[in-house]
Coordinates of C-alpha atoms in Angstrom, one line a residue:
D177 CA -30.6 61.1 271.6
H178 CA -30.3 61.6 275.1
E179 CA -31.8 64.7 275.4
K180 CA -35.0 63.1 274.3
T181 CA -34.6 60.3 277.0
L182 CA -32.7 62.1 280.2
I183 CA -35.2 64.5 281.9
N184 CA -32.9 67.6 282.7
Y185 CA -30.4 66.2 280.3
S186 CA -27.5 68.9 280.6
L187 CA -24.1 68.6 278.3
V188 CA -21.1 68.8 281.4
S189 CA -18.0 68.0 278.1
Q190 CA -16.8 65.6 275.1
E191 CA -13.0 65.5 274.5
V192 CA -11.6 64.0 271.5
I193 CA -9.9 61.1 272.6
N194 CA -7.8 57.9 271.0
L195 CA -8.9 54.3 272.0
Q196 CA -7.7 51.2 270.0
V197 CA -9.1 49.4 267.6
D198 CA -7.3 46.0 266.8
G199 CA -4.5 47.7 268.0
A200 CA -4.3 51.2 265.8
D201 CA -5.6 54.7 267.5
S202 CA -9.0 55.7 266.6
K203 CA -10.2 59.2 267.7
T204 CA -13.5 59.1 269.6
M205 CA -15.7 61.1 271.3
L206 CA -15.9 61.1 275.5
S207 CA -18.6 62.9 276.5
I208 CA -19.7 63.9 280.2
F209 CA -23.7 64.5 280.8
E210 CA -26.2 64.9 283.2
G211 CA -29.6 63.8 283.4
K212 CA -32.2 61.8 285.1
N213 CA -34.2 58.5 284.2
D214 CA -37.3 59.1 285.8
T215 CA -38.2 62.2 287.7
S216 CA -38.3 60.5 291.0
G217 CA -34.9 58.9 290.5
P218 CA -31.4 61.1 291.5
K219 CA -29.4 62.8 288.9
L220 CA -26.6 60.6 287.4
T221 CA -23.6 61.8 285.5
F222 CA -22.8 59.7 282.7
M223 CA -19.4 59.0 280.5
Q224 CA -19.4 58.0 277.3
V225 CA -17.3 56.5 274.2
T226 CA -18.0 54.8 271.3
L227 CA -16.5 52.8 268.8
T228 CA -16.5 51.3 265.1
K229 CA -15.0 48.0 264.0
G230 CA -16.3 47.6 260.3
Q231 CA -20.0 47.8 260.4
K232 CA -20.3 47.8 263.9
A233 CA -20.4 50.4 266.6
F234 CA -19.2 49.6 270.5
T235 CA -20.9 52.2 273.2
A236 CA -19.2 52.3 276.5
T237 CA -21.2 53.8 279.5
A238 CA -20.9 54.2 283.4
S239 CA -22.9 56.3 285.2
Y240 CA -23.1 57.8 289.0
R241 CA -24.9 59.3 291.1
T242 CA -23.7 63.3 291.4
G243 CA -21.8 63.6 294.9
E244 CA -19.9 59.8 294.2
D245 CA -16.8 60.2 295.8
D246 CA -13.4 60.8 293.8
F247 CA -12.1 57.6 293.8
T248 CA -14.5 56.5 291.9
V249 CA -14.7 58.8 289.6
E250 CA -11.6 58.2 288.2
E251 CA -11.4 54.9 288.1
L252 CA -14.6 55.0 285.4
D253 CA -13.5 57.8 284.1
T254 CA -9.7 55.0 283.5
M255 CA -11.7 52.7 282.3
L256 CA -13.0 54.7 279.9
R257 CA -10.1 55.9 278.9
S258 CA -8.4 52.0 278.5
F259 CA -11.4 50.6 276.5
T260 CA -10.2 48.5 273.3
L261 CA -11.6 46.7 270.9
N262 CA -9.9 43.6 270.0

């Protein structure tokens, strides 16, 4: 529950995407949300996907400061959209 752990939590967007688990497509949600870890820290944007394999769940999260350059944000997006479990 990010709304309970982040200060000023805000859900920016959610999108269903297909990632690979053991070579097969697996639908997951790419969630983008914002918040602060503590009151004196910077506002961060988080991008997150979660996949399951058997009884285990795996979460991959990328985060960056608001105002980060477009190249970095695009690379993080590409990384999460190509995450696979073997």
